[in-house]
PDB file of C-alpha atoms and ligand atoms in Angstrom:
ATOM      1  CA  MET T   1      12.776   4.076 -20.656  1.00 90.00           C
ATOM      2  CA  TYR T   2      12.943   4.410 -16.885  1.00 95.00           C
ATOM      3  CA  GLU T   3      16.184   3.449 -15.199  1.00 96.00           C
ATOM      4  CA  ILE T   4      16.211   1.390 -12.027  1.00 97.00           C
ATOM      5  CA  VAL T   5      18.717   3.176  -9.807  1.00 97.00           C
ATOM      6  CA  LYS T   6      18.548   0.940  -6.737  1.00 96.00           C
ATOM      7  CA  ALA T   7      16.901  -2.437  -6.181  1.00 96.00           C
ATOM      8  CA  HIS T   8      16.998  -4.753  -3.212  1.00 94.00           C
ATOM      9  CA  ALA T   9      14.947  -7.178  -1.155  1.00 94.00           C
ATOM     10  CA  LEU T  10      13.337  -5.872   2.038  1.00 93.00           C
ATOM     11  CA  SER T  11      12.507  -9.416   3.123  1.00 91.00           C
ATOM     12  CA  GLU T  12      12.334 -12.812   1.471  1.00 85.00           C
ATOM     13  CA  ALA T  13       9.019 -11.780  -0.086  1.00 82.00           C
ATOM     14  CA  VAL T  14       9.098  -8.010  -0.600  1.00 92.00           C
ATOM     15  CA  PHE T  15      11.297  -6.042  -2.983  1.00 94.00           C
ATOM     16  CA  GLU T  16      12.015  -2.333  -3.228  1.00 95.00           C
ATOM     17  CA  MET T  17      13.164  -0.299  -6.213  1.00 96.00           C
ATOM     18  CA  TRP T  18      14.103   3.316  -6.772  1.00 97.00           C
ATOM     19  CA  ILE T  19      13.321   4.339 -10.362  1.00 97.00           C
ATOM     20  CA  ARG T  20      14.339   7.489 -12.202  1.00 98.00           C
ATOM     21  CA  ALA T  21      11.020   9.041 -13.220  1.00 97.00           C
ATOM     22  CA  PRO T  22      11.412  12.838 -12.817  1.00 97.00           C
ATOM     23  CA  GLN T  23       7.887  13.881 -13.843  1.00 95.00           C
ATOM     24  CA  VAL T  24       6.291  11.325 -11.554  1.00 97.00           C
ATOM     25  CA  ALA T  25       8.611  12.123  -8.657  1.00 97.00           C
ATOM     26  CA  ARG T  26       8.015  15.854  -8.988  1.00 96.00           C
ATOM     27  CA  ASN T  27       4.240  15.543  -8.742  1.00 96.00           C
ATOM     28  CA  ALA T  28       3.658  12.515  -6.507  1.00 97.00           C
ATOM     29  CA  GLN T  29       1.913  12.882  -3.160  1.00 96.00           C
ATOM     30  CA  ALA T  30       1.301  10.386  -0.362  1.00 97.00           C
ATOM     31  CA  GLY T  31      -1.403   7.879  -1.241  1.00 96.00           C
ATOM     32  CA  GLN T  32      -0.930   8.009  -5.021  1.00 97.00           C
ATOM     33  CA  PHE T  33       0.252   5.188  -7.235  1.00 96.00           C
ATOM     34  CA  CYS T  34       1.890   4.527 -10.572  1.00 96.00           C
ATOM     35  CA  ILE T  35       1.459   1.838 -13.217  1.00 95.00           C
ATOM     36  CA  ILE T  36       4.550  -0.073 -14.257  1.00 92.00           C
ATOM     37  CA  HIS T  37       4.878  -1.883 -17.565  1.00 90.00           C
ATOM     38  CA  PRO T  38       8.291  -3.530 -17.382  1.00 86.00           C
ATOM     39  CA  ASP T  39       8.788  -4.761 -20.934  1.00 83.00           C
ATOM     40  CA  GLY T  40       5.774  -3.588 -22.908  1.00 75.00           C
ATOM     41  CA  ALA T  41       4.557  -7.160 -23.358  1.00 76.00           C
ATOM     42  CA  GLY T  42       2.969  -8.348 -20.118  1.00 76.00           C
ATOM     43  CA  GLU T  43       0.444  -6.875 -17.741  1.00 83.00           C
ATOM     44  CA  ARG T  44       0.494  -3.364 -16.338  1.00 87.00           C
ATOM     45  CA  VAL T  45       1.053  -3.428 -12.586  1.00 90.00           C
ATOM     46  CA  PRO T  46      -0.361  -0.721 -10.284  1.00 93.00           C
ATOM     47  CA  LEU T  47       1.999  -0.013  -7.384  1.00 94.00           C
ATOM     48  CA  THR T  48       1.790   2.597  -4.655  1.00 94.00           C
ATOM     49  CA  ILE T  49       4.494   5.257  -4.804  1.00 95.00           C
ATOM     50  CA  SER T  50       6.098   4.572  -1.445  1.00 95.00           C
ATOM     51  CA  GLY T  51       8.604   7.419  -1.489  1.00 95.00           C
ATOM     52  CA  THR T  52      10.263  10.098  -3.601  1.00 96.00           C
ATOM     53  CA  GLU T  53      13.743  11.623  -3.566  1.00 95.00           C
ATOM     54  CA  GLY T  54      14.755  14.152  -6.215  1.00 96.00           C
ATOM     55  CA  ASP T  55      14.092  12.535  -9.600  1.00 97.00           C
ATOM     56  CA  LEU T  56      13.465   9.123  -8.069  1.00 98.00           C
ATOM     57  CA  ILE T  57      10.352   7.284  -6.981  1.00 97.00           C
ATOM     58  CA  ARG T  58      10.276   4.258  -4.723  1.00 97.00           C
ATOM     59  CA  ILE T  59       8.033   1.284  -5.353  1.00 95.00           C
ATOM     60  CA  SER T  60       7.691  -1.849  -3.250  1.00 93.00           C
ATOM     61  CA  PHE T  61       6.101  -5.109  -4.286  1.00 92.00           C
ATOM     62  CA  MET T  62       5.662  -8.748  -3.421  1.00 90.00           C
ATOM     63  CA  ALA T  63       6.913 -11.143  -6.093  1.00 88.00           C
ATOM     64  CA  ILE T  64       3.859 -13.356  -6.471  1.00 79.00           C
ATOM     65  CA  GLY T  65       2.597 -12.954 -10.057  1.00 81.00           C
ATOM     66  CA  THR T  66       4.278 -13.346 -13.436  1.00 83.00           C
ATOM     67  CA  THR T  67       5.155  -9.670 -13.809  1.00 84.00           C
ATOM     68  CA  THR T  68       6.187  -9.014 -10.206  1.00 86.00           C
ATOM     69  CA  LYS T  69       8.412 -12.098 -10.355  1.00 87.00           C
ATOM     70  CA  LEU T  70       9.984 -10.631 -13.499  1.00 88.00           C
ATOM     71  CA  LEU T  71      10.395  -7.263 -11.745  1.00 91.00           C
ATOM     72  CA  ALA T  72      12.186  -8.981  -8.859  1.00 91.00           C
ATOM     73  CA  THR T  73      14.872 -10.264 -11.259  1.00 92.00           C
ATOM     74  CA  LEU T  74      15.779  -6.727 -12.380  1.00 93.00           C
ATOM     75  CA  SER T  75      18.562  -4.748 -10.760  1.00 95.00           C
ATOM     76  CA  ALA T  76      20.227  -1.330 -10.783  1.00 96.00           C
ATOM     77  CA  GLY T  77      21.028  -0.258 -14.341  1.00 96.00           C
ATOM     78  CA  ASP T  78      18.099  -2.155 -15.901  1.00 95.00           C
ATOM     79  CA  CYS T  79      15.250  -0.140 -17.384  1.00 94.00           C
ATOM     80  CA  LEU T  80      11.469  -0.298 -17.343  1.00 94.00           C
ATOM     81  CA  ARG T  81       9.510   0.370 -20.522  1.00 92.00           C
ATOM     82  CA  ASP T  82       6.756   2.521 -18.918  1.00 92.00           C
ATOM     83  CA  VAL T  83       6.085   4.200 -15.594  1.00 95.00           C
ATOM     84  CA  VAL T  84       2.830   6.177 -15.603  1.00 95.00           C
ATOM     85  CA  GLY T  85       1.848   8.410 -12.723  1.00 94.00           C
ATOM     86  CA  PRO T  86       1.199   9.820 -10.296  1.00 97.00           C
ATOM     87  CA  LEU T  87      -2.317   8.358 -10.455  1.00 96.00           C
ATOM     88  CA  GLY T  88      -5.231   8.489  -8.042  1.00 97.00           C
ATOM     89  CA  MET T  89      -6.086  10.947  -5.301  1.00 97.00           C
ATOM     90  CA  PRO T  90      -3.605  11.900  -2.573  1.00 97.00           C
ATOM     91  CA  SER T  91      -4.225  10.917   1.052  1.00 96.00           C
ATOM     92  CA  ASP T  92      -6.609  13.217   2.931  1.00 94.00           C
ATOM     93  CA  ILE T  93      -4.005  14.627   5.300  1.00 94.00           C
ATOM     94  CA  ALA T  94      -5.134  17.650   7.279  1.00 90.00           C
ATOM     95  CA  LYS T  95      -2.948  20.318   8.783  1.00 92.00           C
ATOM     96  CA  GLY T  96      -2.292  19.408  12.410  1.00 79.00           C
ATOM     97  CA  PRO T  97      -2.438  19.150  15.205  1.00 93.00           C
ATOM     98  CA  GLU T  98      -4.391  15.909  14.801  1.00 95.00           C
ATOM     99  CA  THR T  99      -3.526  12.505  16.137  1.00 97.00           C
ATOM    100  CA  VAL T 100      -3.331   9.988  13.322  1.00 98.00           C
ATOM    101  CA  VAL T 101      -2.625   6.280  13.388  1.00 98.00           C
ATOM    102  CA  ILE T 102      -1.011   4.588  10.386  1.00 98.00           C
ATOM    103  CA  VAL T 103      -1.417   0.814  10.344  1.00 98.00           C
ATOM    104  CA  GLY T 104       0.442  -1.442   7.904  1.00 97.00           C
ATOM    105  CA  GLY T 105       0.298  -5.197   7.509  1.00 95.00           C
ATOM    106  CA  GLY T 106       2.664  -7.393   5.445  1.00 91.00           C
ATOM    107  CA  VAL T 107       3.694  -5.741   2.195  1.00 91.00           C
ATOM    108  CA  GLY T 108       1.308  -2.887   3.061  1.00 95.00           C
ATOM    109  CA  VAL T 109       3.905  -1.642   5.555  1.00 96.00           C
ATOM    110  CA  ALA T 110       5.897  -0.436   2.532  1.00 94.00           C
ATOM    111  CA  CYS T 111       3.262   2.232   1.908  1.00 94.00           C
ATOM    112  CA  THR T 112       3.152   3.547   5.483  1.00 97.00           C
ATOM    113  CA  PRO T 113       6.290   5.760   5.704  1.00 97.00           C
ATOM    114  CA  ILE T 114       5.195   8.150   2.957  1.00 97.00           C
ATOM    115  CA  ILE T 115       1.814   8.723   4.633  1.00 97.00           C
ATOM    116  CA  ALA T 116       3.363   8.927   8.094  1.00 98.00           C
ATOM    117  CA  GLN T 117       5.912  11.470   6.871  1.00 97.00           C
ATOM    118  CA  ALA T 118       3.263  13.585   5.125  1.00 97.00           C
ATOM    119  CA  ALA T 119       1.124  13.550   8.274  1.00 97.00           C
ATOM    120  CA  LYS T 120       4.138  14.470  10.392  1.00 97.00           C
ATOM    121  CA  ASP T 121       5.155  17.285   8.018  1.00 97.00           C
ATOM    122  CA  ALA T 122       1.615  18.676   8.339  1.00 97.00           C
ATOM    123  CA  GLY T 123       2.097  19.022  12.088  1.00 97.00           C
ATOM    124  CA  ASN T 124       0.268  15.924  13.269  1.00 97.00           C
ATOM    125  CA  TYR T 125       1.087  13.482  16.074  1.00 97.00           C
ATOM    126  CA  VAL T 126       1.741  10.185  14.323  1.00 98.00           C
ATOM    127  CA  ILE T 127       1.322   6.737  15.827  1.00 98.00           C
ATOM    128  CA  GLY T 128       2.513   3.827  13.685  1.00 98.00           C
ATOM    129  CA  ILE T 129       1.501   0.189  13.933  1.00 98.00           C
ATOM    130  CA  ILE T 130       3.282  -2.275  11.657  1.00 98.00           C
ATOM    131  CA  GLY T 131       2.841  -6.022  11.576  1.00 96.00           C
ATOM    132  CA  ALA T 132       3.979  -9.138   9.775  1.00 95.00           C
ATOM    133  CA  ARG T 133       3.478 -12.892  10.047  1.00 94.00           C
ATOM    134  CA  ASN T 134       6.924 -13.272  11.639  1.00 95.00           C
ATOM    135  CA  LYS T 135      10.116 -11.318  12.334  1.00 95.00           C
ATOM    136  CA  SER T 136      11.796 -12.217   9.030  1.00 94.00           C
ATOM    137  CA  LEU T 137       8.887 -10.723   7.062  1.00 94.00           C
ATOM    138  CA  LEU T 138       8.785  -7.426   8.962  1.00 95.00           C
ATOM    139  CA  ILE T 139       9.947  -4.470   6.865  1.00 95.00           C
ATOM    140  CA  LEU T 140      10.858  -0.790   7.323  1.00 96.00           C
ATOM    141  CA  GLU T 141      10.773  -0.789  11.111  1.00 97.00           C
ATOM    142  CA  ASP T 142      13.729   1.629  11.401  1.00 97.00           C
ATOM    143  CA  GLU T 143      12.236   4.050   8.896  1.00 97.00           C
ATOM    144  CA  MET T 144       8.863   4.079  10.640  1.00 98.00           C
ATOM    145  CA  ARG T 145      10.507   4.425  14.062  1.00 98.00           C
ATOM    146  CA  GLU T 146      12.317   7.509  12.844  1.00 98.00           C
ATOM    147  CA  ILE T 147       9.168   9.179  11.504  1.00 98.00           C
ATOM    148  CA  CYS T 148       6.537   8.221  14.068  1.00 98.00           C
ATOM    149  CA  ASP T 149       6.068   9.695  17.533  1.00 98.00           C
ATOM    150  CA  GLU T 150       5.131   6.199  18.740  1.00 98.00           C
ATOM    151  CA  LEU T 151       5.507   2.859  17.001  1.00 98.00           C
ATOM    152  CA  PHE T 152       3.991  -0.516  17.833  1.00 98.00           C
ATOM    153  CA  VAL T 153       5.290  -3.657  16.138  1.00 98.00           C
ATOM    154  CA  THR T 154       3.402  -6.941  15.974  1.00 97.00           C
ATOM    155  CA  THR T 155       4.090 -10.408  14.625  1.00 97.00           C
ATOM    156  CA  ASP T 156       1.395 -13.055  14.255  1.00 96.00           C
ATOM    157  CA  ASP T 157       3.619 -15.740  15.797  1.00 96.00           C
ATOM    158  CA  GLY T 158       5.163 -13.556  18.525  1.00 96.00           C
ATOM    159  CA  SER T 159       8.703 -13.947  17.144  1.00 96.00           C
ATOM    160  CA  TYR T 160       9.164 -10.153  17.573  1.00 96.00           C
ATOM    161  CA  GLY T 161       7.265  -7.294  19.170  1.00 96.00           C
ATOM    162  CA  ILE T 162       3.707  -7.784  20.371  1.00 97.00           C
ATOM    163  CA  LYS T 163       2.246 -11.210  19.569  1.00 97.00           C
ATOM    164  CA  GLY T 164      -0.850 -11.015  17.370  1.00 96.00           C
ATOM    165  CA  PHE T 165      -2.249  -8.894  14.578  1.00 96.00           C
ATOM    166  CA  ALA T 166      -1.799  -5.160  13.974  1.00 96.00           C
ATOM    167  CA  SER T 167      -5.433  -4.744  15.021  1.00 97.00           C
ATOM    168  CA  GLY T 168      -4.400  -5.508  18.637  1.00 97.00           C
ATOM    169  CA  PRO T 169      -2.570  -2.251  19.448  1.00 97.00           C
ATOM    170  CA  LEU T 170      -5.227  -0.330  17.508  1.00 98.00           C
ATOM    171  CA  GLN T 171      -7.923  -1.871  19.698  1.00 97.00           C
ATOM    172  CA  THR T 172      -5.922  -0.958  22.817  1.00 97.00           C
ATOM    173  CA  LEU T 173      -5.505   2.643  21.632  1.00 97.00           C
ATOM    174  CA  CYS T 174      -9.227   2.955  20.911  1.00 96.00           C
ATOM    175  CA  GLU T 175     -10.168   1.478  24.287  1.00 96.00           C
ATOM    176  CA  SER T 176      -7.734   3.785  26.101  1.00 96.00           C
ATOM    177  CA  GLY T 177      -9.915   6.761  25.278  1.00 91.00           C
ATOM    178  CA  ARG T 178      -7.039   8.663  23.694  1.00 92.00           C
ATOM    179  CA  LYS T 179      -8.137  11.146  21.085  1.00 94.00           C
ATOM    180  CA  ILE T 180      -7.600   9.688  17.616  1.00 97.00           C
ATOM    181  CA  ASP T 181      -8.673  11.795  14.658  1.00 97.00           C
ATOM    182  CA  LYS T 182      -7.878   9.580  11.687  1.00 97.00           C
ATOM    183  CA  VAL T 183      -6.610   6.105  10.946  1.00 98.00           C
ATOM    184  CA  TRP T 184      -5.052   4.708   7.777  1.00 98.00           C
ATOM    185  CA  ILE T 185      -4.904   0.940   7.260  1.00 98.00           C
ATOM    186  CA  ILE T 186      -2.906  -0.575   4.429  1.00 97.00           C
ATOM    187  CA  GLY T 187      -2.440  -4.270   3.791  1.00 95.00           C
ATOM    188  CA  PRO T 188      -4.140  -7.325   2.316  1.00 93.00           C
ATOM    189  CA  GLY T 189      -7.900  -6.982   1.759  1.00 93.00           C
ATOM    190  CA  MET T 190      -8.946  -9.259   4.586  1.00 93.00           C
ATOM    191  CA  MET T 191      -6.553  -7.532   7.016  1.00 95.00           C
ATOM    192  CA  MET T 192      -8.003  -4.106   6.108  1.00 96.00           C
ATOM    193  CA  LYS T 193     -11.556  -5.400   6.471  1.00 96.00           C
ATOM    194  CA  VAL T 194     -10.944  -6.874   9.914  1.00 96.00           C
ATOM    195  CA  THR T 195      -8.749  -4.045  11.226  1.00 97.00           C
ATOM    196  CA  SER T 196     -11.124  -1.302  10.119  1.00 97.00           C
ATOM    197  CA  GLY T 197     -13.836  -3.071  12.132  1.00 97.00           C
ATOM    198  CA  VAL T 198     -11.914  -2.001  15.256  1.00 97.00           C
ATOM    199  CA  THR T 199     -12.417   1.729  14.690  1.00 97.00           C
ATOM    200  CA  LYS T 200     -16.025   1.535  13.502  1.00 97.00           C
ATOM    201  CA  PRO T 201     -17.700   1.472  16.965  1.00 96.00           C
ATOM    202  CA  TYR T 202     -15.621   4.514  17.943  1.00 96.00           C
ATOM    203  CA  GLY T 203     -16.647   6.530  14.881  1.00 96.00           C
ATOM    204  CA  ILE T 204     -13.027   7.251  13.946  1.00 97.00           C
ATOM    205  CA  LYS T 205     -12.537   8.298  10.325  1.00 97.00           C
ATOM    206  CA  THR T 206     -10.629   5.400   8.794  1.00 98.00           C
ATOM    207  CA  TYR T 207      -9.086   5.143   5.348  1.00 98.00           C
ATOM    208  CA  VAL T 208      -7.993   2.050   3.482  1.00 97.00           C
ATOM    209  CA  SER T 209      -6.003   1.873   0.255  1.00 96.00           C
ATOM    210  CA  LEU T 210      -7.841  -0.510  -2.064  1.00 94.00           C
ATOM    211  CA  ASN T 211      -6.035  -2.697  -4.551  1.00 88.00           C
ATOM    212  CA  PRO T 212      -8.508  -4.137  -7.064  1.00 88.00           C
ATOM    213  CA  VAL T 213      -7.454  -5.353 -10.500  1.00 86.00           C
ATOM    214  CA  MET T 214      -6.507  -2.364 -12.682  1.00 88.00           C
ATOM    215  CA  VAL T 215      -5.789  -2.028 -16.395  1.00 88.00           C
ATOM    216  CA  ASP T 216      -5.567   1.564 -17.646  1.00 89.00           C
ATOM    217  CA  GLY T 217      -5.536   3.389 -14.304  1.00 91.00           C
ATOM    218  CA  THR T 218      -7.320   6.396 -15.761  1.00 91.00           C
ATOM    219  CA  GLY T 219     -11.013   5.608 -15.257  1.00 93.00           C
ATOM    220  CA  MET T 220     -11.767   4.184 -18.700  1.00 92.00           C
ATOM    221  CA  CYS T 221     -11.812   0.386 -18.462  1.00 92.00           C
ATOM    222  CA  GLY T 222     -13.932  -0.131 -15.336  1.00 91.00           C
ATOM    223  CA  SER T 223     -11.856  -3.070 -14.097  1.00 91.00           C
ATOM    224  CA  CYS T 224     -11.066  -1.386 -10.780  1.00 92.00           C
ATOM    225  CA  ARG T 225     -14.670  -0.747  -9.747  1.00 93.00           C
ATOM    226  CA  VAL T 226     -15.447  -0.988  -6.064  1.00 95.00           C
ATOM    227  CA  VAL T 227     -18.627  -0.348  -4.123  1.00 96.00           C
ATOM    228  CA  VAL T 228     -18.339   2.360  -1.459  1.00 97.00           C
ATOM    229  CA  GLY T 229     -21.359   3.662   0.434  1.00 96.00           C
ATOM    230  CA  GLY T 230     -23.610   1.797  -2.002  1.00 96.00           C
ATOM    231  CA  GLU T 231     -22.147   3.630  -5.002  1.00 96.00           C
ATOM    232  CA  MET T 232     -19.842   2.298  -7.662  1.00 96.00           C
ATOM    233  CA  LYS T 233     -16.444   3.995  -7.638  1.00 97.00           C
ATOM    234  CA  PHE T 234     -13.296   3.529  -9.683  1.00 96.00           C
ATOM    235  CA  ALA T 235     -10.343   2.948  -7.386  1.00 95.00           C
ATOM    236  CA  CYS T 236      -7.914   4.429  -9.914  1.00 95.00           C
ATOM    237  CA  VAL T 237      -9.505   7.872 -10.113  1.00 96.00           C
ATOM    238  CA  ASP T 238     -11.840   8.126  -7.093  1.00 97.00           C
ATOM    239  CA  GLY T 239      -9.346   6.381  -4.789  1.00 92.00           C
ATOM    240  CA  PRO T 240      -7.313   4.360  -4.130  1.00 96.00           C
ATOM    241  CA  GLU T 241      -8.086   5.489  -0.558  1.00 97.00           C
ATOM    242  CA  PHE T 242     -11.674   5.230   0.635  1.00 97.00           C
ATOM    243  CA  ASP T 243     -13.645   5.416   3.871  1.00 98.00           C
ATOM    244  CA  ALA T 244     -13.111   1.919   5.268  1.00 97.00           C
ATOM    245  CA  HIS T 245     -16.481   1.845   6.987  1.00 97.00           C
ATOM    246  CA  LEU T 246     -18.328   2.342   3.699  1.00 97.00           C
ATOM    247  CA  VAL T 247     -16.456  -0.245   1.598  1.00 97.00           C
ATOM    248  CA  ASP T 248     -18.362  -3.325   0.411  1.00 96.00           C
ATOM    249  CA  TRP T 249     -15.672  -5.763   1.472  1.00 95.00           C
ATOM    250  CA  ASP T 250     -17.383  -8.918   0.210  1.00 93.00           C
ATOM    251  CA  ASP T 251     -17.584  -7.439  -3.286  1.00 91.00           C
ATOM    252  CA  LEU T 252     -13.944  -6.297  -3.185  1.00 91.00           C
ATOM    253  CA  LEU T 253     -12.595  -9.622  -1.925  1.00 90.00           C
ATOM    254  CA  ALA T 254     -14.620 -11.564  -4.507  1.00 86.00           C
ATOM    255  CA  ARG T 255     -13.357  -9.349  -7.348  1.00 79.00           C
ATOM    256  CA  GLN T 256      -9.751  -9.727  -6.174  1.00 76.00           C
ATOM    257  CA  ARG T 257     -10.123 -13.511  -6.534  1.00 74.00           C
ATOM    258  CA  MET T 258     -11.633 -13.363 -10.037  1.00 72.00           C
ATOM    259  CA  TYR T 259      -8.438 -14.103 -11.946  1.00 70.00           C
ATOM    260  CA  LEU T 260      -6.621 -16.311  -9.424  1.00 73.00           C
ATOM    261  CA  ALA T 261      -6.789 -19.393 -11.678  1.00 70.00           C
ATOM    262  CA  GLU T 262      -5.386 -17.465 -14.660  1.00 72.00           C
ATOM    263  CA  GLU T 263      -2.632 -15.951 -12.480  1.00 73.00           C
ATOM    264  CA  LYS T 264      -1.580 -19.394 -11.257  1.00 73.00           C
ATOM    265  CA  GLU T 265      -1.636 -20.749 -14.799  1.00 75.00           C
ATOM    266  CA  SER T 266       0.511 -17.843 -16.015  1.00 73.00           C
ATOM    267  CA  VAL T 267       3.084 -18.287 -13.221  1.00 72.00           C
ATOM    268  CA  ALA T 268       3.270 -22.039 -13.903  1.00 73.00           C
ATOM    269  CA  TYR T 269       3.657 -21.422 -17.660  1.00 72.00           C
ATOM    270  CA  HIS T 270       6.546 -18.986 -17.174  1.00 71.00           C
ATOM    271  CA  GLU T 271       8.287 -21.252 -14.672  1.00 72.00           C
ATOM    272  CA  GLU T 272       8.272 -24.213 -17.051  1.00 71.00           C
TER     273      GLU T 272
HETATM  274 FE1  FES A 301      -9.503   1.109 -15.585  1.00 97.68          FE
HETATM  275 FE2  FES A 301      -9.688   2.065 -13.119  1.00 97.68          FE
HETATM  276  S1  FES A 301      -8.160   0.770 -13.934  1.00 97.68           S
HETATM  277  S2  FES A 301     -11.094   2.299 -14.746  1.00 97.68           S
END
């Protein structure tokens, strides 16, 4: 059993937990994920490891499905049945000095500090861009401000920071002619598709963290397959980070919608 040591809401939609999982914490690197199985009965949920501290790992999630809604009801002192990880490949962070831009949108912002910190620790100049639909949904601004050399904040409705999407400051940076070596974009599929389109004309190496449906997380079931550069890859073992400019976004977005009806039915059933 894996004890939840701290649990709290980061916004009305996003929750954060610190879980005692010594083996996972000891080996986890930026960009990797774990699979949580809260009670041994429901689905297994892949979640990015968004931080580590001693024996603890941090996970962040949006409570939108049956299992994440269950997770959101748990608090410090409760236990999870299984936490498997670290899974997947670490982020491709080079020794600096490089200039890297880390872009997060919505719940994806939760995964940006660990990459930003790893890039910073490797001697890179780190520019952060974080965005949300509105001010109340913006998370981890203070943490990102502390790590990054520069931070831009956007809200879709202009209630805080720069009005518009996170792609706006990225576009401005690209147009400014500043040297940018690598970009990471983490957020909902459509946001990553659109935002990575900004860097493509400039030939800037851009990574996205893909989040297809996963079951085993070890390359055996095939449920997480994605098409990258015309080749089939398994996000759980070949990723989850891939070259954004090679991802077949239409295929990914279609696969993410495959079980929407079943997910809605399950949520409705458990709320009855
Ligand atoms: Fe089964 Fe990736 S989750 S192969």
